[in-house]
Short mmCIF file of C-alpha atoms in Angstrom, two decimals:
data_model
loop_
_atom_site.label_atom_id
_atom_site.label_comp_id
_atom_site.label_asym_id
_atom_site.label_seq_id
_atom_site.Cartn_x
_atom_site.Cartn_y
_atom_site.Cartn_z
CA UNK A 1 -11.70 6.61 15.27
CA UNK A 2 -8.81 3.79 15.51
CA UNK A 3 -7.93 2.76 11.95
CA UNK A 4 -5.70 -0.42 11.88
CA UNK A 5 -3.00 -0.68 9.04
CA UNK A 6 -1.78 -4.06 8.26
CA UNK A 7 0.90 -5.21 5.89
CA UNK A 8 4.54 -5.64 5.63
CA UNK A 9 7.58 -3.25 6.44
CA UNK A 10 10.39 -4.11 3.89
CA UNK A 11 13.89 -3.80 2.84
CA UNK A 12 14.14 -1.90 -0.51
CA UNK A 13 16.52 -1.03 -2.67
CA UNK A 14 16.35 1.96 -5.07
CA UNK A 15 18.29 2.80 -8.00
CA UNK A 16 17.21 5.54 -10.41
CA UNK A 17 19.44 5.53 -12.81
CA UNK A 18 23.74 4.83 -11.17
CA UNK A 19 22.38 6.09 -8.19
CA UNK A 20 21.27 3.19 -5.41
CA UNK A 21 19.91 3.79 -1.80
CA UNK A 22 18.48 1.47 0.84
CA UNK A 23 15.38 2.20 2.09
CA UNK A 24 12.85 1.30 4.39
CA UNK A 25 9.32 1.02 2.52
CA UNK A 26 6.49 -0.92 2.17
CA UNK A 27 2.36 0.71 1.92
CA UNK A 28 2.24 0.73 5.70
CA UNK A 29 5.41 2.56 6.15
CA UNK A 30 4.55 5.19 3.35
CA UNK A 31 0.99 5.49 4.54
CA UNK A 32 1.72 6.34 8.41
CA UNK A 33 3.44 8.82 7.61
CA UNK A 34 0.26 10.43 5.95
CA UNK A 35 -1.75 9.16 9.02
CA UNK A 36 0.30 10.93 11.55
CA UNK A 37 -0.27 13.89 9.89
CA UNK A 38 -4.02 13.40 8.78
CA UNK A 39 -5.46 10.85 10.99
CA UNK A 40 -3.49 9.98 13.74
CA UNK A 41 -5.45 7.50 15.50
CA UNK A 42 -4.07 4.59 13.74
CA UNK A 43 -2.17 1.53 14.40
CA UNK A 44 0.40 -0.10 11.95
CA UNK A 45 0.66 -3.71 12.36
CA UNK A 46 3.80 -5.20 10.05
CA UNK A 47 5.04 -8.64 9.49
CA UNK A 48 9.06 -9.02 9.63
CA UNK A 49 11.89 -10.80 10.90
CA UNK A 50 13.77 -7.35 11.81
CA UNK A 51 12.42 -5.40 14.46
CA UNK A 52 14.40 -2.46 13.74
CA UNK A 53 12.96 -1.56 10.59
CA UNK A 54 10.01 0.26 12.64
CA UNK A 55 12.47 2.57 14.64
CA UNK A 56 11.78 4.62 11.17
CA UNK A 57 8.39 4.77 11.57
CA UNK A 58 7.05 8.51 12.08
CA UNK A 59 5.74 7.01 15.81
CA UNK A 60 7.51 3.55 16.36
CA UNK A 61 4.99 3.13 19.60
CA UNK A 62 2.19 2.78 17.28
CA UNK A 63 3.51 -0.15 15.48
CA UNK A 64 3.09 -3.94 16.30
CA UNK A 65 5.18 -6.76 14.76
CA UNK A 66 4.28 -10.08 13.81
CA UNK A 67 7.44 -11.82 14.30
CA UNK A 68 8.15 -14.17 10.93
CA UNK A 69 11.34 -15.90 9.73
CA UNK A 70 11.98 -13.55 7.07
CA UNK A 71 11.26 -10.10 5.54
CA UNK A 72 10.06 -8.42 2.25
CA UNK A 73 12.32 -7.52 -0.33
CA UNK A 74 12.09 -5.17 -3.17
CA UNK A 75 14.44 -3.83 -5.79
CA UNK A 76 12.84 -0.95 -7.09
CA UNK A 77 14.96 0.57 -10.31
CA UNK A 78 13.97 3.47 -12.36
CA UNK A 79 16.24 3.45 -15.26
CA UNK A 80 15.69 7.21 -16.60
CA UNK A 81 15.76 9.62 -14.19
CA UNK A 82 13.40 11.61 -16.40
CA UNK A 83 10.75 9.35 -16.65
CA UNK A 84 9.99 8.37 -12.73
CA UNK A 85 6.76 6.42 -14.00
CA UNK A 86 8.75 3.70 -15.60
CA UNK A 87 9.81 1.14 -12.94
CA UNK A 88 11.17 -2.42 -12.92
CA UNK A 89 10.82 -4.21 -10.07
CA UNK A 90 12.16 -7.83 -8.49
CA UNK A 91 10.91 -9.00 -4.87
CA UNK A 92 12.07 -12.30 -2.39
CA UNK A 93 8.67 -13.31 -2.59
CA UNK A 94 9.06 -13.87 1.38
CA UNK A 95 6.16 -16.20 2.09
CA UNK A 96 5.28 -14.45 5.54
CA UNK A 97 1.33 -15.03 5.47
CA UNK A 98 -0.90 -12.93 8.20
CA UNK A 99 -2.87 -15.52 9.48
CA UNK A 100 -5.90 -14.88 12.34
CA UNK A 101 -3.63 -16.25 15.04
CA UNK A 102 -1.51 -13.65 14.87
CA UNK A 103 -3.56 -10.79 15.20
CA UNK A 104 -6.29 -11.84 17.52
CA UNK A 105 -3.91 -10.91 20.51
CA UNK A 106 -2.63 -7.35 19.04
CA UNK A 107 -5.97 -5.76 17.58
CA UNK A 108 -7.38 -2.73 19.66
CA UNK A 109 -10.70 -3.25 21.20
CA UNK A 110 -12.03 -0.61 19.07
CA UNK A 111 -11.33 -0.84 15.69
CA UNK A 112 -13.23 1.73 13.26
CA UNK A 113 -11.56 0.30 9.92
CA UNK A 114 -8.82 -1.64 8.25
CA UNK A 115 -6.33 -0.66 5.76
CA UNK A 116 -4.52 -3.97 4.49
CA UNK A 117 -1.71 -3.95 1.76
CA UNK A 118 -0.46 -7.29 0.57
CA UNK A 119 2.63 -6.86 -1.18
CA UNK A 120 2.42 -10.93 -2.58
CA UNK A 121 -0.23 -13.41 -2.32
CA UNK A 122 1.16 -15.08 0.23
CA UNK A 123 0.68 -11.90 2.70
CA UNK A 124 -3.18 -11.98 3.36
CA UNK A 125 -4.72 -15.82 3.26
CA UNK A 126 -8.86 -15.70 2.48
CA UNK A 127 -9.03 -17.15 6.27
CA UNK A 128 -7.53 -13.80 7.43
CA UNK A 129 -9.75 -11.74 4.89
CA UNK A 130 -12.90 -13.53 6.28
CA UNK A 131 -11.77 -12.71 10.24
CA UNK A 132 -11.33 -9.20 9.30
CA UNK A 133 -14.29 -8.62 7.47
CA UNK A 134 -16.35 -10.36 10.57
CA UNK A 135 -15.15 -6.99 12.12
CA UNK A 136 -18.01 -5.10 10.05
CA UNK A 137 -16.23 -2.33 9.98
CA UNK A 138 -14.88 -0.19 6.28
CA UNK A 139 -12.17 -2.05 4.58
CA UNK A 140 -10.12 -0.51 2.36
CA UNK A 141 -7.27 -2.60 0.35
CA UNK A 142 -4.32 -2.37 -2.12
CA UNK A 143 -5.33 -5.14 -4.81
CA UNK A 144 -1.60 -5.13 -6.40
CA UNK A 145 -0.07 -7.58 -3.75
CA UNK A 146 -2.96 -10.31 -4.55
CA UNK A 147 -1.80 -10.39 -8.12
CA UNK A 148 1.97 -10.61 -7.70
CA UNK A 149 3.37 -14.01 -8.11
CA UNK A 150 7.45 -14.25 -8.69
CA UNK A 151 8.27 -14.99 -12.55
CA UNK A 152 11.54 -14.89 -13.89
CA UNK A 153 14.43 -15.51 -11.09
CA UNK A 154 17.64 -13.41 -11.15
CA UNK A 155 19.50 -14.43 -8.39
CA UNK A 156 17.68 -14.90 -5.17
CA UNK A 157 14.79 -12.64 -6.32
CA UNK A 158 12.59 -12.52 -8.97
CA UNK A 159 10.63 -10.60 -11.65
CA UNK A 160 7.26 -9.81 -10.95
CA UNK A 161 4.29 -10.86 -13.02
CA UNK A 162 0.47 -9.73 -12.31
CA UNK A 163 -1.98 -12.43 -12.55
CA UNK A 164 -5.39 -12.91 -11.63
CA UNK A 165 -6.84 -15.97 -9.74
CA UNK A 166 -9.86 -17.99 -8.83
CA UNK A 167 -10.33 -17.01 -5.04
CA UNK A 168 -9.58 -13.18 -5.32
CA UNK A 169 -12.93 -12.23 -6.17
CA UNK A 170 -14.20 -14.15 -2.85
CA UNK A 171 -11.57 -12.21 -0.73
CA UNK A 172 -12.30 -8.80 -2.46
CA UNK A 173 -16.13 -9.46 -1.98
CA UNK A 174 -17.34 -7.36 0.97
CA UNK A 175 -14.08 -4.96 0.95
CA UNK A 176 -15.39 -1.30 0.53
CA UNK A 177 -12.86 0.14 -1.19
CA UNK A 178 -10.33 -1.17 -3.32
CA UNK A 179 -7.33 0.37 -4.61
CA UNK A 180 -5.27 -0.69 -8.40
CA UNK A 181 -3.67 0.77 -11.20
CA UNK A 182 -4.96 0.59 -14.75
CA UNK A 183 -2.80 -2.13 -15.41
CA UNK A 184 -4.66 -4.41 -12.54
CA UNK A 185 -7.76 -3.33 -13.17
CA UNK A 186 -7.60 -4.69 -16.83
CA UNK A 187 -6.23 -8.09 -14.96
CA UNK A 188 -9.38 -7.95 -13.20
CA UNK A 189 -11.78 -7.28 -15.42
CA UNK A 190 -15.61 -5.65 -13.62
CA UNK A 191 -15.99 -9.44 -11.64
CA UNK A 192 -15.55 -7.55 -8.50
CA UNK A 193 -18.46 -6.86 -5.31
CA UNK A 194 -17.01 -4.02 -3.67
CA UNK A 195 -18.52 -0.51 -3.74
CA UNK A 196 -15.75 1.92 -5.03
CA UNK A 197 -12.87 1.13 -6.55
CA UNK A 198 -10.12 3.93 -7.17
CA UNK A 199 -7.49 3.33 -10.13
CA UNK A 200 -4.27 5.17 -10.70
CA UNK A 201 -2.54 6.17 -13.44
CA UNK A 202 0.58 7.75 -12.25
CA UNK A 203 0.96 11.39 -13.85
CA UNK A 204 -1.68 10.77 -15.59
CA UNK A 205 -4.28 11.23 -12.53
CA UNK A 206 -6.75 8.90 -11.47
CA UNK A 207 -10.41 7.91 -11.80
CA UNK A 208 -13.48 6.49 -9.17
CA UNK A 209 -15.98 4.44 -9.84
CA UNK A 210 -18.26 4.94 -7.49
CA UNK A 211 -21.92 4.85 -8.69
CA UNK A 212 -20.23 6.75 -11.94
CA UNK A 213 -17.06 7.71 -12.80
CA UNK A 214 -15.03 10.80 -11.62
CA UNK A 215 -11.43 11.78 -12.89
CA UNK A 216 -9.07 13.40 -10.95
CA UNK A 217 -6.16 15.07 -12.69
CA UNK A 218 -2.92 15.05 -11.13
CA UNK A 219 -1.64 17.92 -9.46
CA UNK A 220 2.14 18.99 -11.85
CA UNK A 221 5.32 18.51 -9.56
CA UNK A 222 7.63 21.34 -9.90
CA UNK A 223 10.39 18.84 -9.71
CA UNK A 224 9.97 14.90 -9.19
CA UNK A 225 12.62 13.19 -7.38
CA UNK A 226 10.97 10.27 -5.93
CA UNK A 227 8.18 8.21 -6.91
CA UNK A 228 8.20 5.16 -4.66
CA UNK A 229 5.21 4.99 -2.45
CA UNK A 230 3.28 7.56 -3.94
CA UNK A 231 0.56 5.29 -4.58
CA UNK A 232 0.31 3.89 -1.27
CA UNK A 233 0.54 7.99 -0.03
CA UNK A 234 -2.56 8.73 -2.59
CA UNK A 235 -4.44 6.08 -0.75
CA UNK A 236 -3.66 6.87 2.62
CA UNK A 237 -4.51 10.62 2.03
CA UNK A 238 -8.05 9.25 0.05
CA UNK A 239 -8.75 7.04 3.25
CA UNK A 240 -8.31 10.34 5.74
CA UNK A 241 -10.74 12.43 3.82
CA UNK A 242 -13.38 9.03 3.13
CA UNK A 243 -13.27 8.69 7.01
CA UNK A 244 -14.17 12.39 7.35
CA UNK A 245 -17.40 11.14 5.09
CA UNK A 246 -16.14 13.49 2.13
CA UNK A 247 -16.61 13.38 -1.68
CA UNK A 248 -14.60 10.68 -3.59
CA UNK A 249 -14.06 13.37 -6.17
CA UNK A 250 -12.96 15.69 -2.79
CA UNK A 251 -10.57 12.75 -1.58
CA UNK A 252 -9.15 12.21 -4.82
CA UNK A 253 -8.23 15.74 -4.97
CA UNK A 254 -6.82 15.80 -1.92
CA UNK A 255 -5.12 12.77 -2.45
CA UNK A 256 -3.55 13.88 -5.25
CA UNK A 257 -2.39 16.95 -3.95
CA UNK A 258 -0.58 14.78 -1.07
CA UNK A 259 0.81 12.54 -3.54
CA UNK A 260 2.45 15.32 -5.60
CA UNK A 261 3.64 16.88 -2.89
CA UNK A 262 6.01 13.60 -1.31
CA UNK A 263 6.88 12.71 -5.19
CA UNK A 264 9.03 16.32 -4.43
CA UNK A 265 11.06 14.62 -1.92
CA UNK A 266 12.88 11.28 -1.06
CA UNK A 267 11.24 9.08 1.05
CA UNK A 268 7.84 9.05 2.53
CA UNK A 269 5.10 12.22 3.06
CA UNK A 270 7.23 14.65 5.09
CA UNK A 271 5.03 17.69 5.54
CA UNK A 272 7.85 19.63 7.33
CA UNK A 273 9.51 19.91 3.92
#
């Protein structure tokens, strides 16, 4: 069952409180680590102007690039180190779009879903929503990078402001399963065809409406140390279990078990830890 996982690989930098790291990241680099433990018959396809981010990929020879001029860029800083769901973020805004062109020639000739995570608007045009969707296979998507559009600048990057827009419920219609925080979710509003939509809430847990609505509490970490990319874990470990036709209330468990579980560590889902 080859799942295809498109979206960009970026250059991040974290600082929780004095302390700053560089890190790889992105929703497709957090997630593949969750589907080379869960589901490993995936393919990550990233859009970049480095090639040797993906040499930290869990298996680098399941990755494809799309070759662009430049590369994602996120400062993600957490100014208490006690409260990891507070998080200010600026971004390059790299205007890198996925367009059909580029991923006629690299798709598998099976393909049994798509995960796609914009991380701006730029990253996912409607023309490449509509090829994908011809696939007529499950969709699942990240709404956050369709809201994101650059507001105030500080130095080359900018603030990030969520705002809603007259095409997104045309390139959401058809999608299976959508994925958003509260926060996007009230930028949305209910104008949105799609059959399950699952919203996060940080420590607070999560809820899926899916016919009705189910809330999943979040599973208590022992000791948090880092937060980045535990959404895009949660909905990698949901996808696994919805592919293995489970329960969303049983994938939301799971998924929050997953997600509590990397939140423990730095860096991506490492289940050797």
């Amino acid at each position: 069952m080859t799942l295809v996982v498109i979206g960009p690989v970026t250059h991040d930098l974290v600082v929780i409180g004095e302390e700053k790291s560089h890190k790889i990241g992105g929703a497709t680099y957090f997630q593949s680590f969750v589907f080379e433990e869960f589901h490993d018959d995936y393919m990550a396809i990233v859009n970049c102007s480095d090639e040797k981010l993906i040499g930290k990929f869990p298996s680098p020879e399941k990755v494809r690039v799309i070759e662009k001029d430049n590369t994602h860029f996120f400062i993600n800083r957490y100014p208490s180190k006690d409260d990891l769901d507070e998080r200010e973020q600026l971004s390059n805004f790299a205007d890198i779009s996925i367009l059909k062109t580029d991923l006629k020639d690299i798709l598998p000739p099976k393909i049994d879903g798509f995960v796609l995570n914009p991380l701006n608007r730029h990253d996912f045009p409607a023309e490449t929503m509509e090829y994908l969707k011809s696939f007529n296979v499950p969709i699942f998507a990240s709404v956050q990078g369709f809201l994101r559009v650059p507001d105030v600048q500080a130095d080359e990057n900018y603030t990030i402001k969520l705002s809603n827009f007259d095409e997104l419920h045309d390139i959401l219609s058809g999608v299976d399963v959508i994925f958003l925080d509260e926060a996007e979710k009230s930028i949305i509003g209910a104008d949105c065809d799609v059959d399950e939509m699952v919203i996060t809430n940080g420590s607070h847990g999560s809820r899926i409406l899916s016919g009705s609505e189910i809330r999943i509490d979040a599973v208590e970490c022992v000791n948090v140390v880092d937060t980045t990319g535990c959404g895009d874990t949660y909905m990698a470990a949901y996808i696994t279990q919805k592919l293995l036709l489970k329960s969303p209330e049983f994938a939301g468990n799971f998924a929050s078990r997953i997600a509590s579980e990397k939140i423990e560590n730095f860096g991506p889902y490492n289940f050797n830890k």
